[in-house]
mmCIF file of C-alpha atoms in Angstrom:
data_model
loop_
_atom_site.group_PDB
_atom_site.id
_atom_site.type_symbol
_atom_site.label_atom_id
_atom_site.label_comp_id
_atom_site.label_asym_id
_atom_site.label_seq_id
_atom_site.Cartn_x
_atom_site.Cartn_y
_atom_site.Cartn_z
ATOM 1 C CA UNK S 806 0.000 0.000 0.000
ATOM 2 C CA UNK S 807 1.297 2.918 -1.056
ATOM 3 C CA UNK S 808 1.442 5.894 1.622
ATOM 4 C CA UNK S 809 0.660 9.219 0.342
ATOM 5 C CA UNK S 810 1.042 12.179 2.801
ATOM 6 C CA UNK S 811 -1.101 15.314 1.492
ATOM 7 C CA UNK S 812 -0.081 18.843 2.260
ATOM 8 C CA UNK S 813 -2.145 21.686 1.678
ATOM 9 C CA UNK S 814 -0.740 24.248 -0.699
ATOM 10 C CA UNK S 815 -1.240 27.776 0.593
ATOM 11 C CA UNK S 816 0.335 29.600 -1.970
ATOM 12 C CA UNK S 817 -0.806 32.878 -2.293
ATOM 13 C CA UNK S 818 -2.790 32.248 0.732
ATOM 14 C CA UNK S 819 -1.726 35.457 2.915
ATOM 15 C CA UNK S 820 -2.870 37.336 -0.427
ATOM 16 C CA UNK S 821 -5.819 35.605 -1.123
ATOM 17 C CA UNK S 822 -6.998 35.755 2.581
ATOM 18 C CA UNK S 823 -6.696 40.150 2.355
ATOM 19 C CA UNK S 824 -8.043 40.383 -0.801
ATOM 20 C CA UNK S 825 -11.458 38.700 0.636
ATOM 21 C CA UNK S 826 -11.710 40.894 3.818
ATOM 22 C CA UNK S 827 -14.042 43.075 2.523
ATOM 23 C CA UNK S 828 -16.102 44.675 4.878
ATOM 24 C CA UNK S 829 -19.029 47.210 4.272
ATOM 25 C CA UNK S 830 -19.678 50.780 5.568
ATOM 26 C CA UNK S 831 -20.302 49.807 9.201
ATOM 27 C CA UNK S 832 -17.237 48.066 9.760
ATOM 28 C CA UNK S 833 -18.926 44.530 10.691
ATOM 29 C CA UNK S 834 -17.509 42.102 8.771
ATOM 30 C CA UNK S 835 -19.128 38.099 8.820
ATOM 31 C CA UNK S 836 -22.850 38.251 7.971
ATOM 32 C CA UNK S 837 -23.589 41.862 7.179
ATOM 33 C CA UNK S 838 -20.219 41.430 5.284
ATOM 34 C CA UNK S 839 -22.159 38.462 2.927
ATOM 35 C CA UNK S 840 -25.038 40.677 2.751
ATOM 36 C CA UNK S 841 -23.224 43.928 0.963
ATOM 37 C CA UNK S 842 -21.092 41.327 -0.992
ATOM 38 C CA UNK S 843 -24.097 39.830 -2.153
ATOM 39 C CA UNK S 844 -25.136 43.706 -4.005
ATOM 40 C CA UNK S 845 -21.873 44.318 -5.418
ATOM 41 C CA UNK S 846 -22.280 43.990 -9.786
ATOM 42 C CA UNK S 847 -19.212 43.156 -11.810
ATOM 43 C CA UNK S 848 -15.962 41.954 -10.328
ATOM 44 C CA UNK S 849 -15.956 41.115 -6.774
ATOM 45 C CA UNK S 850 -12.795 39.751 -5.189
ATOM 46 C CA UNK S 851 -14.660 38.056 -2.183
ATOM 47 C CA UNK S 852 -15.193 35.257 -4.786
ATOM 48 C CA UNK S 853 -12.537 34.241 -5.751
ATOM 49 C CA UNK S 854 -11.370 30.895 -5.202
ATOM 50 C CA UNK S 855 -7.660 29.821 -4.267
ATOM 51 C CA UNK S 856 -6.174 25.720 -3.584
ATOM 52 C CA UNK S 857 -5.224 22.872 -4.490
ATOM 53 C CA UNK S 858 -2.970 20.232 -2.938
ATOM 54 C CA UNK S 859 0.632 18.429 -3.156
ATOM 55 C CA UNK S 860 1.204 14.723 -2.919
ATOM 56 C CA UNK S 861 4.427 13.230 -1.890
ATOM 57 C CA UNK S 862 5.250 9.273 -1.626
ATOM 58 C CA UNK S 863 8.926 8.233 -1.087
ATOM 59 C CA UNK S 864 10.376 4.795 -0.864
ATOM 60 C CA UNK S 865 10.751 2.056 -3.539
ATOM 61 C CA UNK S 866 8.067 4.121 -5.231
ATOM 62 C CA UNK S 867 8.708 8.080 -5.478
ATOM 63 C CA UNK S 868 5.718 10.050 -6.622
ATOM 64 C CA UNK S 869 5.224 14.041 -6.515
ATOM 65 C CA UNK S 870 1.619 15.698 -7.641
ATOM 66 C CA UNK S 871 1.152 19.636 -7.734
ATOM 67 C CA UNK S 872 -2.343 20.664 -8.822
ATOM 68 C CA UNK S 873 -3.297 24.316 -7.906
ATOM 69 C CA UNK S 874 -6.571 25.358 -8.935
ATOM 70 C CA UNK S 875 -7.882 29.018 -9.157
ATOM 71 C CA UNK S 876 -11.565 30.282 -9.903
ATOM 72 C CA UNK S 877 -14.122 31.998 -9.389
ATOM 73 C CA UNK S 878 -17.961 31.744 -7.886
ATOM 74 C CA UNK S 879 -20.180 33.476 -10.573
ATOM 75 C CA UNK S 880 -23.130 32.661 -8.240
ATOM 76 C CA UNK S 881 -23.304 31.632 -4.566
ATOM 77 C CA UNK S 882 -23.525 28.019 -5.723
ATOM 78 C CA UNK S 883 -21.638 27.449 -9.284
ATOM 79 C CA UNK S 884 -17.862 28.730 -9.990
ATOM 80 C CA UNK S 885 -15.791 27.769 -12.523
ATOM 81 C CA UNK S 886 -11.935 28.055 -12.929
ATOM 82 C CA UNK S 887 -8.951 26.731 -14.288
ATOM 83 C CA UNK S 888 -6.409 24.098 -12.792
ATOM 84 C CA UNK S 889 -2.800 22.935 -13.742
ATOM 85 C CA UNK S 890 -1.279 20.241 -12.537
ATOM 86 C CA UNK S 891 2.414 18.274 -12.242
ATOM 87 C CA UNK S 892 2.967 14.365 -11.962
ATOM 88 C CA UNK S 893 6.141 12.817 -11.394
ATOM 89 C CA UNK S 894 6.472 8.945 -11.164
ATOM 90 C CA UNK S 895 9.651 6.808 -10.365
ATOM 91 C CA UNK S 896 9.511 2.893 -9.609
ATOM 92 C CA UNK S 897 12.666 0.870 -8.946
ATOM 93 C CA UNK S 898 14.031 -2.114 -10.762
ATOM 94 C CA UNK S 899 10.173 -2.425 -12.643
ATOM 95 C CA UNK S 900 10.963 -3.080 -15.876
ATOM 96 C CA UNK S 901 12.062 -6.401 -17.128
ATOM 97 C CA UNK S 902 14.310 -6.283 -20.278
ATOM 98 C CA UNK S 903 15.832 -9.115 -21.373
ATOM 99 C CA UNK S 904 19.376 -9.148 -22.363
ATOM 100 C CA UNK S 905 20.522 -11.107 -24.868
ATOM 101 C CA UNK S 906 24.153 -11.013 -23.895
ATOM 102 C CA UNK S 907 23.691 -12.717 -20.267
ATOM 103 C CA UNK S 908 20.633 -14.624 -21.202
ATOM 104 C CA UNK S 909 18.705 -13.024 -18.431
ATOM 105 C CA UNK S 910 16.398 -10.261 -16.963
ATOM 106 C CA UNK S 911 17.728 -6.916 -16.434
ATOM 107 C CA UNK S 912 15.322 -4.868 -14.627
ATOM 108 C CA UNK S 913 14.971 -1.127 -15.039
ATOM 109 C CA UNK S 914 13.364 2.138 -13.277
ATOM 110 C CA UNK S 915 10.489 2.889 -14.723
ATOM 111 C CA UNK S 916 10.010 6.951 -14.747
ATOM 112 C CA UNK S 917 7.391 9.126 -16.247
ATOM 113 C CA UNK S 918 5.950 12.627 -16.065
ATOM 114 C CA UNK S 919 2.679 14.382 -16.852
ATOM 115 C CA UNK S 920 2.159 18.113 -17.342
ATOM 116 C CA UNK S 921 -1.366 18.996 -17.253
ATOM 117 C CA UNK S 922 -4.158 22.029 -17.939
ATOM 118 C CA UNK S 923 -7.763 21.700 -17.398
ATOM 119 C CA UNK S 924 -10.879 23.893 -17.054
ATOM 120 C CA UNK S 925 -13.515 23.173 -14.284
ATOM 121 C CA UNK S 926 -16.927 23.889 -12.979
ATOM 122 C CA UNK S 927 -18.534 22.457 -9.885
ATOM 123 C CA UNK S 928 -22.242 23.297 -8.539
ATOM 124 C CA UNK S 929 -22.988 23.267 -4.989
ATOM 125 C CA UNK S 930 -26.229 21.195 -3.219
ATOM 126 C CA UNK S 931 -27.270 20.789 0.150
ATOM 127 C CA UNK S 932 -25.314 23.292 1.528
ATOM 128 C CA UNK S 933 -21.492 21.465 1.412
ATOM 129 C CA UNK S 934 -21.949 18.856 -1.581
ATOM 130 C CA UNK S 935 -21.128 19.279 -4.925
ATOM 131 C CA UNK S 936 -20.966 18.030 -8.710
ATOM 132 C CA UNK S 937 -17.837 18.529 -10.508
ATOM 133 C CA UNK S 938 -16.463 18.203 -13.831
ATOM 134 C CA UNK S 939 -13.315 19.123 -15.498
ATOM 135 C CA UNK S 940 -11.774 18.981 -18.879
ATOM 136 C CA UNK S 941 -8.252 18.015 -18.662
ATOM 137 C CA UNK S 942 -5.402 17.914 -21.221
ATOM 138 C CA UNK S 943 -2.196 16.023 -20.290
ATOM 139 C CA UNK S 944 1.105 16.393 -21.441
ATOM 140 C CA UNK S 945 2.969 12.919 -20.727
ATOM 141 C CA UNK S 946 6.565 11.416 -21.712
ATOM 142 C CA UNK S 947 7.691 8.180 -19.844
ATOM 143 C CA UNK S 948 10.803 6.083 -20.376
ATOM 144 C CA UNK S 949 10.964 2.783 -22.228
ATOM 145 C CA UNK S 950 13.718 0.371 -23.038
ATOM 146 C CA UNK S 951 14.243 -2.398 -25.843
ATOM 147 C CA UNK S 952 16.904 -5.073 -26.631
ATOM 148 C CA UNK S 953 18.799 -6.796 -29.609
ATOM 149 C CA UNK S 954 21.691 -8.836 -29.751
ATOM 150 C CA UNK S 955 24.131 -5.911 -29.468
ATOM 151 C CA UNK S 956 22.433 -4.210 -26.183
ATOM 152 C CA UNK S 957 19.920 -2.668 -23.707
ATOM 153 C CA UNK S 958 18.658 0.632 -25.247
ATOM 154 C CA UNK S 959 16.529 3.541 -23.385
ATOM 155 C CA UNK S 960 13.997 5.509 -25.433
ATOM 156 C CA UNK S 961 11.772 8.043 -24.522
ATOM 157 C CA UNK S 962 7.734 8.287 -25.512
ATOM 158 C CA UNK S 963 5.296 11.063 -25.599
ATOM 159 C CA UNK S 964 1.952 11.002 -25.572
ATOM 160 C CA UNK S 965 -0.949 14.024 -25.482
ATOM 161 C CA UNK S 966 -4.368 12.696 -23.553
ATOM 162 C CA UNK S 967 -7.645 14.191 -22.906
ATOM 163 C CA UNK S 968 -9.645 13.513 -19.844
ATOM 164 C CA UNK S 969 -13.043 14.360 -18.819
ATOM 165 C CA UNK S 970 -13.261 13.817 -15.058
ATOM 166 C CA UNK S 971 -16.867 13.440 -13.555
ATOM 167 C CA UNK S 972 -17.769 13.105 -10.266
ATOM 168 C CA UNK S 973 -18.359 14.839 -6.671
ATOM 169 C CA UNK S 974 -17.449 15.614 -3.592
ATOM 170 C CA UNK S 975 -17.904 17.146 -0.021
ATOM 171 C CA UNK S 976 -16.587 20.493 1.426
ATOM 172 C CA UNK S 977 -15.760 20.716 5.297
ATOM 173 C CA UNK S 978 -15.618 24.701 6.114
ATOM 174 C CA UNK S 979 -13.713 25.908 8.535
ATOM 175 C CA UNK S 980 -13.404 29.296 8.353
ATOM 176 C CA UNK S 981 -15.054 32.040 7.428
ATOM 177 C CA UNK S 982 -13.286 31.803 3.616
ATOM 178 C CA UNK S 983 -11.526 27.841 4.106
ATOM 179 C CA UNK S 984 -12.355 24.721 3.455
ATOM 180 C CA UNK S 985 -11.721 21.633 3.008
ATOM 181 C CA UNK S 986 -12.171 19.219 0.021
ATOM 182 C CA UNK S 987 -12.320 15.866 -0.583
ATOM 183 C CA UNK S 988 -14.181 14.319 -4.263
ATOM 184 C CA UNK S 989 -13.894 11.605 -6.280
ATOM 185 C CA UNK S 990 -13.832 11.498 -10.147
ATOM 186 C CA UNK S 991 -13.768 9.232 -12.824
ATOM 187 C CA UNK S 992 -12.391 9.425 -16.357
ATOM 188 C CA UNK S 993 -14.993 8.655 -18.728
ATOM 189 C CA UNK S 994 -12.635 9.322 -22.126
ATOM 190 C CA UNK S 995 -10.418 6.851 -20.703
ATOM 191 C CA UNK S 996 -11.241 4.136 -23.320
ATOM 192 C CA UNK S 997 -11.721 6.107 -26.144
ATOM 193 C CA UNK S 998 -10.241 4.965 -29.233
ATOM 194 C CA UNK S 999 -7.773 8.004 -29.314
ATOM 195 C CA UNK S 1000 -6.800 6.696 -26.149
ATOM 196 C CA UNK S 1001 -5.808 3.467 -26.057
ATOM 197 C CA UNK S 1002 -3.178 1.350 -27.508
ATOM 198 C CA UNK S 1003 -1.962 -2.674 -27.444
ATOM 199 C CA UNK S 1004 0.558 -3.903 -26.556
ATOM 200 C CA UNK S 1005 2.847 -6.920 -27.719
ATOM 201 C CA UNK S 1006 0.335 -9.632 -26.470
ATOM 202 C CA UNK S 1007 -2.440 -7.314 -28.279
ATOM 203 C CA UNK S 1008 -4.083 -6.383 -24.970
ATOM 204 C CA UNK S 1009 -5.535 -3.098 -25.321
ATOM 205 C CA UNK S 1010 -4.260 -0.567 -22.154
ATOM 206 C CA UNK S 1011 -5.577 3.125 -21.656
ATOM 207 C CA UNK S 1012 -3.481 6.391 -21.494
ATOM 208 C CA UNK S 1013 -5.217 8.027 -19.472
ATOM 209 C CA UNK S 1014 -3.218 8.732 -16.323
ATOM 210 C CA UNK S 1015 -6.851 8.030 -14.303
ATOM 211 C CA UNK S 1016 -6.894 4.991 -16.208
ATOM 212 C CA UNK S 1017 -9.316 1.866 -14.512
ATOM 213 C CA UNK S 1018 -9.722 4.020 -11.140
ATOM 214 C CA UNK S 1019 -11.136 6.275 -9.005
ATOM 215 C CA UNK S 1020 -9.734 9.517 -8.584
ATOM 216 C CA UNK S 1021 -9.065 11.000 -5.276
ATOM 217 C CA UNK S 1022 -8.797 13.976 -4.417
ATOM 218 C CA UNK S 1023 -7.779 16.297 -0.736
ATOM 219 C CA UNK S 1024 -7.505 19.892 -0.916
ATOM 220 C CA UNK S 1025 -7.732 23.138 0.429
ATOM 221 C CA UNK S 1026 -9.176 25.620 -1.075
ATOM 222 C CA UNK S 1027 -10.114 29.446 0.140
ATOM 223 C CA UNK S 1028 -13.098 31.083 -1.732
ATOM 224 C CA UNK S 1029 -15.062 27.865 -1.615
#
């Protein structure tokens, strides 16, 4: 089992957190704060929406995950936004390769990284639960290695995969502008033909990097 420790990433936080004290003419800030929020047309910087999360795993495995996410609440229960996000993958002695010169298994690392954009909307219900989807775009290159009579060779393949993630989730406040989030989404482009290949025994595999899972997700996230 693979131990993931989550910490929150605050970046931008100390900015994020002044730019949404906004108080009214009276000076009172909490509800009668909401209240001349809630008048304001055009632009209002009390709803914007600041997170995300990091993801760190160290051992025989090694994986990293940054995914900030920044938006905005057009109405007290939809906002929409834009995320990016940073994968980095690295398992020990994974690969077998077979080498012709000592009529054996060599086993290598197996590395890869994915660069990602995405667009996302989420609509709030019963107070803290909400729908979310997001269209995601991934950038990924991961290592691969073949062999002949002569040697071991390394090789490096990219690939470019849409997702469309689909799910929900739950929002604990707990503060006056924080919360946190935990959803779960689900890839449903994942067996598209576009993205999918076979490999040498002609079983077909996925791209996607949410491929035949559940996608879960801890965050923080101010505005929300």
């Amino acid at each position: 089992m693979k131990r993931f420790l989550w910490i929150t990433l605050l970046s931008l936080t100390c900015y994020s957190m002044h730019a949404q004290e906004v108080y009214n003419s009276s000076g009172r800030g909490g509800e009668a704060r909401y209240k001349a929020n809630q008048t304001k047309k055009g632009f209002d910087p009390n709803r914007l929406i600041f997170g995300g999360g990091l993801g760190l795993s160290f051992g025989n495995t090694t994986a990293v995950s940054v995914a900030p996410i920044f938006g905005y609440r057009i109405t007290d229960n939809f906002a929409a936004g834009v995320s990016l996000g940073y994968q980095y993958f690295r398992v020990k002695n994974y690969i077998p390769v077979y080498n012709y010169q000592t009529s054996g298994y060599d086993y290598y690392d197996y590395k890869s990284s994915v660069f990602s954009t995405g667009l996302w909307a989420r609509y709030v219900f019963l107070q803290n639960f909400f729908v979310h989807a997001e269209f995601e775009y991934n950038f990924m290159s991961f290592n691969d290695y073949y062999s002949d009579y002569n040697g071991v060779y390394s090789t490096k393949t990219k690939y470019n995969v849409p997702c469309l993630l689909l799910g929900g989730g739950y929002r604990q406040p707990v503060g006056e502008h924080l919360s946190f989030v935990i959803m779960a989404l689900y890839d449903v482009l994942q067996d598209i033909p576009g993205n999918t290949r076979r490999d040498q025994q002609g079983n077909r595999y996925s791209l996607s990097p949410y491929a035949d899972r559940i996608d879960f997700r801890i965050g923080v996230n101010i505005g929300f």
